[in-house]
CSV table of C-alpha atoms in Angstrom, one decimal:
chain,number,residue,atom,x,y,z
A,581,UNK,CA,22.8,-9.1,-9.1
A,582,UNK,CA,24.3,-6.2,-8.3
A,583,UNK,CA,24.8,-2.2,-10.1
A,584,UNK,CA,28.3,-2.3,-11.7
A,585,UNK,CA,30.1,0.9,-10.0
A,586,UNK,CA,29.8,4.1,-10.7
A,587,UNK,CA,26.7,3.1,-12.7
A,588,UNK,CA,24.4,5.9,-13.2
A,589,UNK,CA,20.4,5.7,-14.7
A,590,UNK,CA,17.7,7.9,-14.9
A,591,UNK,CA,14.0,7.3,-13.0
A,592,UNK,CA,10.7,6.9,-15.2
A,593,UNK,CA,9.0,10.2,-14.8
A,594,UNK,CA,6.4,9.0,-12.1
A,595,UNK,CA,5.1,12.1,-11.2
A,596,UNK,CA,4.2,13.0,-14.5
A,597,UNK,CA,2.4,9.7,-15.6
A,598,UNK,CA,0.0,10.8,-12.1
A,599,UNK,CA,0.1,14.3,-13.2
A,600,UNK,CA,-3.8,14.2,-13.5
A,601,UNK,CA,-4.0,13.2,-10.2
A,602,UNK,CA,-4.5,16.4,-7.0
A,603,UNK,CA,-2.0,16.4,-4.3
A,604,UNK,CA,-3.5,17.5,-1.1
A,605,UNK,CA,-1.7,17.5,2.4
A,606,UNK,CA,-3.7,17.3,6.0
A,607,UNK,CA,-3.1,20.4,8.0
A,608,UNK,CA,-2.7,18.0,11.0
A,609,UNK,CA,0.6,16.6,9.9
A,610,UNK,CA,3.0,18.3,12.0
A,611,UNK,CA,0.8,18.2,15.5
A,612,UNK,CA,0.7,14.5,14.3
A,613,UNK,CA,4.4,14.0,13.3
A,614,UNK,CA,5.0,15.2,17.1
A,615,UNK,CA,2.7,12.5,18.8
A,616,UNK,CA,3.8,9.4,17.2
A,617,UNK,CA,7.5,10.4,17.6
A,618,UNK,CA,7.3,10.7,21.0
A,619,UNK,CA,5.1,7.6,21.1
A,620,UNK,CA,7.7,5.7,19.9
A,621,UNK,CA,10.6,6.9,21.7
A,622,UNK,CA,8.8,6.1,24.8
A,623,UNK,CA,7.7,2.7,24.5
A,624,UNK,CA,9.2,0.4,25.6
A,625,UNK,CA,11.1,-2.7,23.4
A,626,UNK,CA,9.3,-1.2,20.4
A,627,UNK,CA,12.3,0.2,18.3
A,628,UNK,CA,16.0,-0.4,19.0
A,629,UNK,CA,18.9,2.7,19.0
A,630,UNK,CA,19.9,2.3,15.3
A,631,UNK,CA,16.0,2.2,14.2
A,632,UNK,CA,15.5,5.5,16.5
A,633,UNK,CA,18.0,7.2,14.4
A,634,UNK,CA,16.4,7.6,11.1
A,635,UNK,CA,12.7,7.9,12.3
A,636,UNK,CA,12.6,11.6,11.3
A,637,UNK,CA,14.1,11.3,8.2
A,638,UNK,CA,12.1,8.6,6.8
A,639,UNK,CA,9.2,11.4,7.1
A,640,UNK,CA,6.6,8.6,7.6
A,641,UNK,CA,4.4,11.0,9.4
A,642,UNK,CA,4.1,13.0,5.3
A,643,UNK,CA,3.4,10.1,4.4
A,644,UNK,CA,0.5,9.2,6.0
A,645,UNK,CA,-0.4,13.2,5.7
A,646,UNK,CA,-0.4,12.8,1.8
A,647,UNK,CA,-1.8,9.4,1.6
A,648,UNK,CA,-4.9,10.9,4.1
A,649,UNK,CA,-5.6,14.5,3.2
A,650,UNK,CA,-9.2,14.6,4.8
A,651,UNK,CA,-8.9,13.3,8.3
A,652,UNK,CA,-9.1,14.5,11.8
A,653,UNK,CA,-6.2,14.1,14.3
A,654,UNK,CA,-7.6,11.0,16.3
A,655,UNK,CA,-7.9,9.3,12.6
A,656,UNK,CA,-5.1,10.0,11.2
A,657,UNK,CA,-2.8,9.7,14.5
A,658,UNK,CA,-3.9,5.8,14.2
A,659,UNK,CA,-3.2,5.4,10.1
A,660,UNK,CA,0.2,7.4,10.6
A,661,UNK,CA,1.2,4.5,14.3
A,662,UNK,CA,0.2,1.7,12.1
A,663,UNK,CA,2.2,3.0,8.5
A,664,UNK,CA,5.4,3.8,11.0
A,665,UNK,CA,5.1,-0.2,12.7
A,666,UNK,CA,4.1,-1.4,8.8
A,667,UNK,CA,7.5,0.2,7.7
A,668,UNK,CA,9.5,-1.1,10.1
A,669,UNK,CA,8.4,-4.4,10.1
A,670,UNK,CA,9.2,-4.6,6.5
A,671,UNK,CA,12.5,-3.0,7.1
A,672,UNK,CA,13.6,-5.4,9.6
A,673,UNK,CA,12.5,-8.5,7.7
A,674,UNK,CA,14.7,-7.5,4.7
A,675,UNK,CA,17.7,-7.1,6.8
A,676,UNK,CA,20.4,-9.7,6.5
A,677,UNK,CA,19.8,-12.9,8.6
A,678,UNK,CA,16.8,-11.7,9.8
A,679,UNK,CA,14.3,-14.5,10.9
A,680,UNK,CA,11.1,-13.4,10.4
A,681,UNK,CA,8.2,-12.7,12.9
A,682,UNK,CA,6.1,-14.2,10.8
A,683,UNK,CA,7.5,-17.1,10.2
A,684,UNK,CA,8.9,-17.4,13.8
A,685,UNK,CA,4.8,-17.0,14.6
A,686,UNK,CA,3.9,-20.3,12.7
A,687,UNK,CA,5.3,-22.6,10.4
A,688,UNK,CA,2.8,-21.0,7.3
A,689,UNK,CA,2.9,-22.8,3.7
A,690,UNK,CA,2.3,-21.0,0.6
A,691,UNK,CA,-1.8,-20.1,0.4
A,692,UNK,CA,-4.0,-22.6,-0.8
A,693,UNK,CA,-2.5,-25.4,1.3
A,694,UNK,CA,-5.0,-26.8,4.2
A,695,UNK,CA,-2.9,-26.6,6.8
A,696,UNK,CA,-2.4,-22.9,6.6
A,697,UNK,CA,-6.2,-22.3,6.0
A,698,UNK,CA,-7.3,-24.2,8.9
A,699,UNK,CA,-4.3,-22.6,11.1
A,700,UNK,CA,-6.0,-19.0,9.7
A,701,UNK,CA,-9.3,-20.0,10.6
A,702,UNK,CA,-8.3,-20.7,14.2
A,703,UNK,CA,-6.8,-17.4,14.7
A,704,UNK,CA,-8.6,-14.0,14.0
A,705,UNK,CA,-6.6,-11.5,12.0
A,706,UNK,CA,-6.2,-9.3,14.7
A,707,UNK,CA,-4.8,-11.9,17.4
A,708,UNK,CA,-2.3,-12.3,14.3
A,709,UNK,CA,-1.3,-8.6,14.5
A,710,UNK,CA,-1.1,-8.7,18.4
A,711,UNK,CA,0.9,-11.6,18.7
A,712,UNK,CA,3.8,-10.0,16.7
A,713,UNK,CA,6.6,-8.2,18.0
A,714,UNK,CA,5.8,-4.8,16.3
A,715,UNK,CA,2.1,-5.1,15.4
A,716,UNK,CA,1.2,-5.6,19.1
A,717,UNK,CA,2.4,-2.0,20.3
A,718,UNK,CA,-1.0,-0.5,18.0
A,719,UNK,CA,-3.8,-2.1,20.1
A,720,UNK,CA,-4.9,0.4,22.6
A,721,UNK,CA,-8.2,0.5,24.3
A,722,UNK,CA,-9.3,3.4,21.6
A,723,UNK,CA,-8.2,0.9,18.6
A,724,UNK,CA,-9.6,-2.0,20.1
A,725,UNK,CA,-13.4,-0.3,20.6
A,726,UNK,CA,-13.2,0.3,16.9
A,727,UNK,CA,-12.5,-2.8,16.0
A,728,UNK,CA,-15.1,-4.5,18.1
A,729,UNK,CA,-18.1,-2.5,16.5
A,730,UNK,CA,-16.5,-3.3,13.2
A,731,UNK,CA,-19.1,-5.1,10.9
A,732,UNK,CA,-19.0,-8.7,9.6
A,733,UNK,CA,-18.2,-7.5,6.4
A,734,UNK,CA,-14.9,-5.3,7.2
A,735,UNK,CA,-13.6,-8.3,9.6
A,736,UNK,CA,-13.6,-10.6,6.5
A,737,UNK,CA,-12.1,-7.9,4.8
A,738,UNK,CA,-9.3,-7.7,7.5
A,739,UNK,CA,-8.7,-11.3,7.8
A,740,UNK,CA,-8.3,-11.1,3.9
A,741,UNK,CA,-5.8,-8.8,3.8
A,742,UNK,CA,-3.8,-10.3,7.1
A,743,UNK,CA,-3.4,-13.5,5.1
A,744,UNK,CA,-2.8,-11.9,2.0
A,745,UNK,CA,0.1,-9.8,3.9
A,746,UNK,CA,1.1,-13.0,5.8
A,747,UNK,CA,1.6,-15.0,2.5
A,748,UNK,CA,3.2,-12.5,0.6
A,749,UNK,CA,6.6,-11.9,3.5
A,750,UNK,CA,6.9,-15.5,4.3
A,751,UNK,CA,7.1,-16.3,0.2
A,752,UNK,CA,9.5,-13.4,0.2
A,753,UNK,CA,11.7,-14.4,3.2
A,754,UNK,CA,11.4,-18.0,1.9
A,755,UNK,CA,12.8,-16.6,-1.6
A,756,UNK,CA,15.5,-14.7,0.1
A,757,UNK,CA,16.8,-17.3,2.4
A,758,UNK,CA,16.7,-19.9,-1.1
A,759,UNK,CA,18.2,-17.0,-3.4
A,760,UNK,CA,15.5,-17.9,-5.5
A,761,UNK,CA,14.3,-15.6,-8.1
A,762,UNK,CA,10.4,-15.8,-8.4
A,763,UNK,CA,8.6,-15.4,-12.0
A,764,UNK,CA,7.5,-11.8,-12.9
A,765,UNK,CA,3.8,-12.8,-12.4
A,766,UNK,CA,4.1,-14.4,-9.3
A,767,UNK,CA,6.2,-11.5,-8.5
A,768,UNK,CA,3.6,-9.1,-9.4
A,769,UNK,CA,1.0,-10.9,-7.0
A,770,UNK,CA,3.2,-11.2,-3.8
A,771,UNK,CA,4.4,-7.7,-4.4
A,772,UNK,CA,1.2,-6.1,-4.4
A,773,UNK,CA,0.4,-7.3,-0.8
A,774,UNK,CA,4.1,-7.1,0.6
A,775,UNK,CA,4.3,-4.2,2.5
A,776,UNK,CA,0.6,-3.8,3.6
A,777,UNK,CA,-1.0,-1.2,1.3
A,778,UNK,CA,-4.2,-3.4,1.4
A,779,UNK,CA,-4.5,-3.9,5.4
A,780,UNK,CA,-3.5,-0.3,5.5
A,781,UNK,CA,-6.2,0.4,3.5
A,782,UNK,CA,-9.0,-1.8,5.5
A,783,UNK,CA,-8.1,0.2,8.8
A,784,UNK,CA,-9.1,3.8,6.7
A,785,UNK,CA,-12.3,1.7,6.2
A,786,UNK,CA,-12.2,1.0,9.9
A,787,UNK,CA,-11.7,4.8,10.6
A,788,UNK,CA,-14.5,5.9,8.4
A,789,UNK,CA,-12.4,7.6,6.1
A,790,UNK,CA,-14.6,6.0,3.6
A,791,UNK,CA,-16.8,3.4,2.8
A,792,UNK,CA,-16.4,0.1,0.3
A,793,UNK,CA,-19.0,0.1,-1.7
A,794,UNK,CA,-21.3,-3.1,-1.6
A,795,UNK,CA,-21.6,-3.2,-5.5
A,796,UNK,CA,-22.5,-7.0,-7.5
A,797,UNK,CA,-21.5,-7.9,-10.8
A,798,UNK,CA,-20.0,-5.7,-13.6
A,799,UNK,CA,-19.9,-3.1,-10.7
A,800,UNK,CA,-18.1,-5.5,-8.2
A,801,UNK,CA,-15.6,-6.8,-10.9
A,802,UNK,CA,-14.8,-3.2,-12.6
A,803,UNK,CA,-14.2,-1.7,-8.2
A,804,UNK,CA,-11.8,-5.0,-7.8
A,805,UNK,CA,-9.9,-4.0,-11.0
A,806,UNK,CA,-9.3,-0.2,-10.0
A,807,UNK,CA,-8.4,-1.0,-6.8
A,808,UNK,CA,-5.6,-3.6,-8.2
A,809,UNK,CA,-4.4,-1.1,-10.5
A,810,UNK,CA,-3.9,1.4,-8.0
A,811,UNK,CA,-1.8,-1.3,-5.6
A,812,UNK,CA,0.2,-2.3,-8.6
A,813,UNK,CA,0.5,1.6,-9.3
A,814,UNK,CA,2.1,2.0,-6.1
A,815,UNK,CA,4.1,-1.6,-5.8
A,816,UNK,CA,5.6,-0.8,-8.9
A,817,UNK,CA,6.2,2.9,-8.2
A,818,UNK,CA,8.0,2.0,-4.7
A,819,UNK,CA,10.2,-0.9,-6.6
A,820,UNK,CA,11.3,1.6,-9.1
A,821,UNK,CA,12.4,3.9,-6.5
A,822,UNK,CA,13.9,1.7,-4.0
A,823,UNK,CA,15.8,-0.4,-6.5
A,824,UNK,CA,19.3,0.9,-5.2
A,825,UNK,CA,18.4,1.0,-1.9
A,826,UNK,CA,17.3,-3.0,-2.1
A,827,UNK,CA,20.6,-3.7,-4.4
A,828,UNK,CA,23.0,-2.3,-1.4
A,829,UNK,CA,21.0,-4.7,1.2
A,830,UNK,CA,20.8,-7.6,-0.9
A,831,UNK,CA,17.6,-7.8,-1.9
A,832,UNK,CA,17.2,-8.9,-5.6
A,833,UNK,CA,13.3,-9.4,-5.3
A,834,UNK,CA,12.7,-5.9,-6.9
A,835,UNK,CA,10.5,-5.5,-10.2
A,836,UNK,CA,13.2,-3.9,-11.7
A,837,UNK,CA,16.1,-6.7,-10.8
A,838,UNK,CA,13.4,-9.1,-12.2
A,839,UNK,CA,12.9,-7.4,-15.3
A,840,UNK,CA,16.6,-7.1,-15.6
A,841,UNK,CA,16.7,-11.0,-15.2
A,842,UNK,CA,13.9,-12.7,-17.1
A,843,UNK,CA,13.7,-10.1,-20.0
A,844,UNK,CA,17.8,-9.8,-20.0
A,845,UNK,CA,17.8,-6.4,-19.6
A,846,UNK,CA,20.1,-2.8,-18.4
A,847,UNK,CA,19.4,-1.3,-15.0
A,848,UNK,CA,17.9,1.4,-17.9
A,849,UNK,CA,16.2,-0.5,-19.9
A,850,UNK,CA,14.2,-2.3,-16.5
A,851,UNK,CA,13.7,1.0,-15.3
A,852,UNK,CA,12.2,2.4,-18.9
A,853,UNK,CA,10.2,-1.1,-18.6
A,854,UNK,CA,8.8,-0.2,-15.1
A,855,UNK,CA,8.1,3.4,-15.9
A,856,UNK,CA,5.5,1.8,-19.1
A,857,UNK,CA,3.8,-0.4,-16.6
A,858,UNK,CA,3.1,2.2,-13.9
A,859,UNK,CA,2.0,4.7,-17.0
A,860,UNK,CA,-0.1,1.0,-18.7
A,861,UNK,CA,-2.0,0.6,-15.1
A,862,UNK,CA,-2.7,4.3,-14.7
A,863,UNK,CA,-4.2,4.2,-18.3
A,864,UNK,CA,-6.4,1.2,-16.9
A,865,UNK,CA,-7.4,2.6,-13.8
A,866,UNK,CA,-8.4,5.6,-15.3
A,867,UNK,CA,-9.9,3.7,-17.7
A,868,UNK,CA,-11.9,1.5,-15.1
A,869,UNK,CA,-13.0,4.8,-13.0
A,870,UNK,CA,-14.7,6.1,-16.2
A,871,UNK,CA,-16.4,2.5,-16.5
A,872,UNK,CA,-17.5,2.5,-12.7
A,873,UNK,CA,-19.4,5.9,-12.4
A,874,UNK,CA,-21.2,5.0,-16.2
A,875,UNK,CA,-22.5,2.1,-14.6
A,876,UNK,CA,-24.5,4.1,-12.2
A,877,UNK,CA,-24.7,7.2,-14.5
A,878,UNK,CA,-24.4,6.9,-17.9
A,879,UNK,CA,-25.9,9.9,-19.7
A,880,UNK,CA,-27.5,11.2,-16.7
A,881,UNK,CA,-29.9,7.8,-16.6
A,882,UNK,CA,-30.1,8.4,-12.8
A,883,UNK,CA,-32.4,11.4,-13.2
A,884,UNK,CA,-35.0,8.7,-15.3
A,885,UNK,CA,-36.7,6.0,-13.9
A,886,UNK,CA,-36.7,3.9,-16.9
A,887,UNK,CA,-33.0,3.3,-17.2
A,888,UNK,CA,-33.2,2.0,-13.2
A,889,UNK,CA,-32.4,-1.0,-14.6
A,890,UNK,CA,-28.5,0.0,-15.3
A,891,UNK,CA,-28.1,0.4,-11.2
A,892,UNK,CA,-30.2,-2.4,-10.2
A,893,UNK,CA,-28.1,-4.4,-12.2
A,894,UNK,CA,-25.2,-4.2,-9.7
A,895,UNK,CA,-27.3,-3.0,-7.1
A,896,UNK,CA,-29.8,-5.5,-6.6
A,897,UNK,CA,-31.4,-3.7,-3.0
A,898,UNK,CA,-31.5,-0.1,-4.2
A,899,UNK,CA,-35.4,0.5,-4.2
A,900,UNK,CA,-35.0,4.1,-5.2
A,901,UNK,CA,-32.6,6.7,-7.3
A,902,UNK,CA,-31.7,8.3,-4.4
A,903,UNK,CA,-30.1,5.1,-2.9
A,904,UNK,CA,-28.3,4.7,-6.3
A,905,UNK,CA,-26.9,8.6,-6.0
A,906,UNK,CA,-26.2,8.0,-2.8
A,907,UNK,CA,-23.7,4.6,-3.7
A,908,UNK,CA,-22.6,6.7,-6.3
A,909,UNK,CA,-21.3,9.5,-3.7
A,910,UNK,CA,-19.8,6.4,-2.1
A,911,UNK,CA,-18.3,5.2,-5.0
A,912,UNK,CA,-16.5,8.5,-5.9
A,913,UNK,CA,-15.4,9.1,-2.5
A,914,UNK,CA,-13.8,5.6,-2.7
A,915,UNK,CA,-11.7,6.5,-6.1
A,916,UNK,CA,-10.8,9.6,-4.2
A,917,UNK,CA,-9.5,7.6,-1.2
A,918,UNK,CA,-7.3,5.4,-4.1
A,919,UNK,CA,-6.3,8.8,-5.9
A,920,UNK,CA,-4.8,10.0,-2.6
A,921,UNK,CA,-3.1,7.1,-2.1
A,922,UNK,CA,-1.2,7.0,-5.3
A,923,UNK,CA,-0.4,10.6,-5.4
A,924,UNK,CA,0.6,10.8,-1.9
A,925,UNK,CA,3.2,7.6,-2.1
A,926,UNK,CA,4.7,8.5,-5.1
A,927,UNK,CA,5.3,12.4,-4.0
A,928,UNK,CA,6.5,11.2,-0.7
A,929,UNK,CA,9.2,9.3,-2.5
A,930,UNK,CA,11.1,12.3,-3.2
A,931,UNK,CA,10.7,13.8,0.3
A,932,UNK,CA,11.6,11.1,2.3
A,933,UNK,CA,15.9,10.5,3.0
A,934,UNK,CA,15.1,6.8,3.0
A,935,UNK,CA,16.2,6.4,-0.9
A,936,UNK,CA,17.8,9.2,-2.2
A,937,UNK,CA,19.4,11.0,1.2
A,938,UNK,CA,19.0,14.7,0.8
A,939,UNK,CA,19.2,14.6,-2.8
A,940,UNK,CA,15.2,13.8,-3.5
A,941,UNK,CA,14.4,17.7,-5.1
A,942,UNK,CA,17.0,17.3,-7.5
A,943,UNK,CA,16.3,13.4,-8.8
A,944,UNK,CA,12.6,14.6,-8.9
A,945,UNK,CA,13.5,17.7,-11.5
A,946,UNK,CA,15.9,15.0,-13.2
A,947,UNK,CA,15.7,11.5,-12.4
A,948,UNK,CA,19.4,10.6,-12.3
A,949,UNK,CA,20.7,8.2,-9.8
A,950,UNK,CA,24.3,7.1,-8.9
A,951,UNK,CA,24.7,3.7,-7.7
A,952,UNK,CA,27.8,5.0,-5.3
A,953,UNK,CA,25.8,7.8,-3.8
A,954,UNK,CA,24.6,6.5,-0.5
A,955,UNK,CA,20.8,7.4,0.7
């Protein structure tokens, strides 16, 4: 499937549906920007010539400044090396006739299969990451302290989102090498773990730039909810701007392609499609935060003992209302760690040369795009 030529077709206003939504920047960006460069043009086999050329321009080290307003250098230094090797691994793997690291790592089946499980449970999560040809550049001595005073809880959280991340490229290097076309909600599953927004996520847990809150029932189900619409917030957001970009390398597993397929749509109505679902999920998520904080608080309950019951109930070991503010602090600081996530990707999109070349002010004032205009 490819654009017909000269094609042109206007972006869903994504910065609009997130208006709500604060952009913040961290002030360490550029003394950041500086390290990891030079990190990476210094060590060795890490990136080859062609790879070198475009790391500036890909603005990766904004990215991680958007997506991380609040932390100090040392934290953010590690979240901006591990988003640059995250980029380019995905980047290699959707080249042509590239064999994937993963898949070169182990023969992995499709989740859910024994022999992948018991292959998992033999391997840590992190022996994963250091066995791969990109991955294996992030673990210093400093990375490797952190992760051995990690708790039980945040290591099952890791090995969760390694297997998750594992799962979703090999299913998407399996489809490419097939030409298959997946469904649109199996799609919407393996996209939302492709390119490592959840493992990304687990190592700002790592780095204390906030906590997870330990919540059980309606509170546990409603966090798991916002959290998935924010990932499908930003899957869906990246898709819509990368879908020319993945049409001129060959890669038809893009929301909008699939949309184009199994609802026989234009490039414009797919796009128009996309653009409802990002603005549906952001209705949800808001929708869900609101939920979330009048679980712990509704009506000020908080302040009276006799509606304790409303925390207890998905905080089973609070023995006090200032254990129950103090989750909720938590809690907020967590929605704010998803808020500057979303924000930050999708205003990144426009600054970055990796999909629209130079030409990222003007398609964010007017959302046109022309299929011949190179990035």
């Amino acid at each position: 499937m490819t654009i017909p030529h000269c094609h042109s077709f206007q972006l869903p206003d994504l910065l609009a549906i997130v208006g709500s939504l604060e952009l913040r920047t961290n002030p360490h960006c550029r003394f950041v920007t500086d390290g990891y460069e030079n990190w990476i043009s210094k060590e060795p086999d890490m990136l080859t010539v062609n790879e070198l050329i475009y790391l500036r321009s890909t603005k990766l080290g904004l990215l991680a400044a958007l997506c991380f307003p609040t932390c100090d250098v040392p934290q953010l230094r590690i979240l901006t090396d591990f988003i640059v090797t995250m980029f380019y691994s995905g980047m290699r793997e959707c080249a042509p006739g590239y064999s994937s690291e993963l898949s070169n790592l182990k023969k992995e089946e499709p989740r859910g299969q024994s022999s992948t499980e018991e292959s998992q449970e033999q391997e840590s999560a992190v022996d994963v990451l250091k066995n791969q040809e990109l991955f294996k550049h992030l673990f210093d001595d400093h990375f490797i302290h952190l992760i051995s005073k990690a708790s039980p809880s945040w290591n099952f959280r890791l090995s969760q989102s390694v297997q998750s991340f594992q799962a979703a490229r090999n299913r998407f290097m399996l489809n490419q090498s097939k030409s298959e076309i997946p469904t649109l909600e199996d799609y919407i599953e393996m996209r939302r773990e492709l390119h490592g927004i959840t493992m990304s996520f687990v190592v700002a847990e790592l780095l204390e730039v906030f906590q997870v809150p330990e919540l059980q029932g309606a509170g546990a189900e409603t966090l798991e909810s916002l959290k998935r619409c924010a990932f499908d917030i930003i899957a869906w957001s990246m898709d819509v701007v990368s879908y020319r970009l993945d049409q001129s390398r060959g890669v038809t597993q893009n929301l909008v392609a699939i949309l184009m397929l199994h609802k026989n749509l234009s490039v414009q109505g797919a796009m128009n499609l996309c653009g409802n679902m990002v603005k549906d999920s952001f209705i949800s998520f808001s929708s869900f935060e609101r939920a979330l904080l009048a679980l712990f608080d509704p009506d000020g309950s908080l302040k009276f003992p006799v509606f304790s019951w409303m925390w207890k109930s998905i905080m089973p070991d609070a023995s006090s209302v200032e254990e129950a503010e103090t989750m909720l602090k938590i809690v907020k600081r967590y929605i704010q760690a998803l808020k500057d996530y979303i924000i930050g990707i999708i205003n990144w999109v426009y600054e970055t040369e990796l999909f629209f070349g130079k030409r990222g002010g003007e398609i964010r004032a007017f959302g046109w795009v022309f299929a011949d205009q190179s990035p």
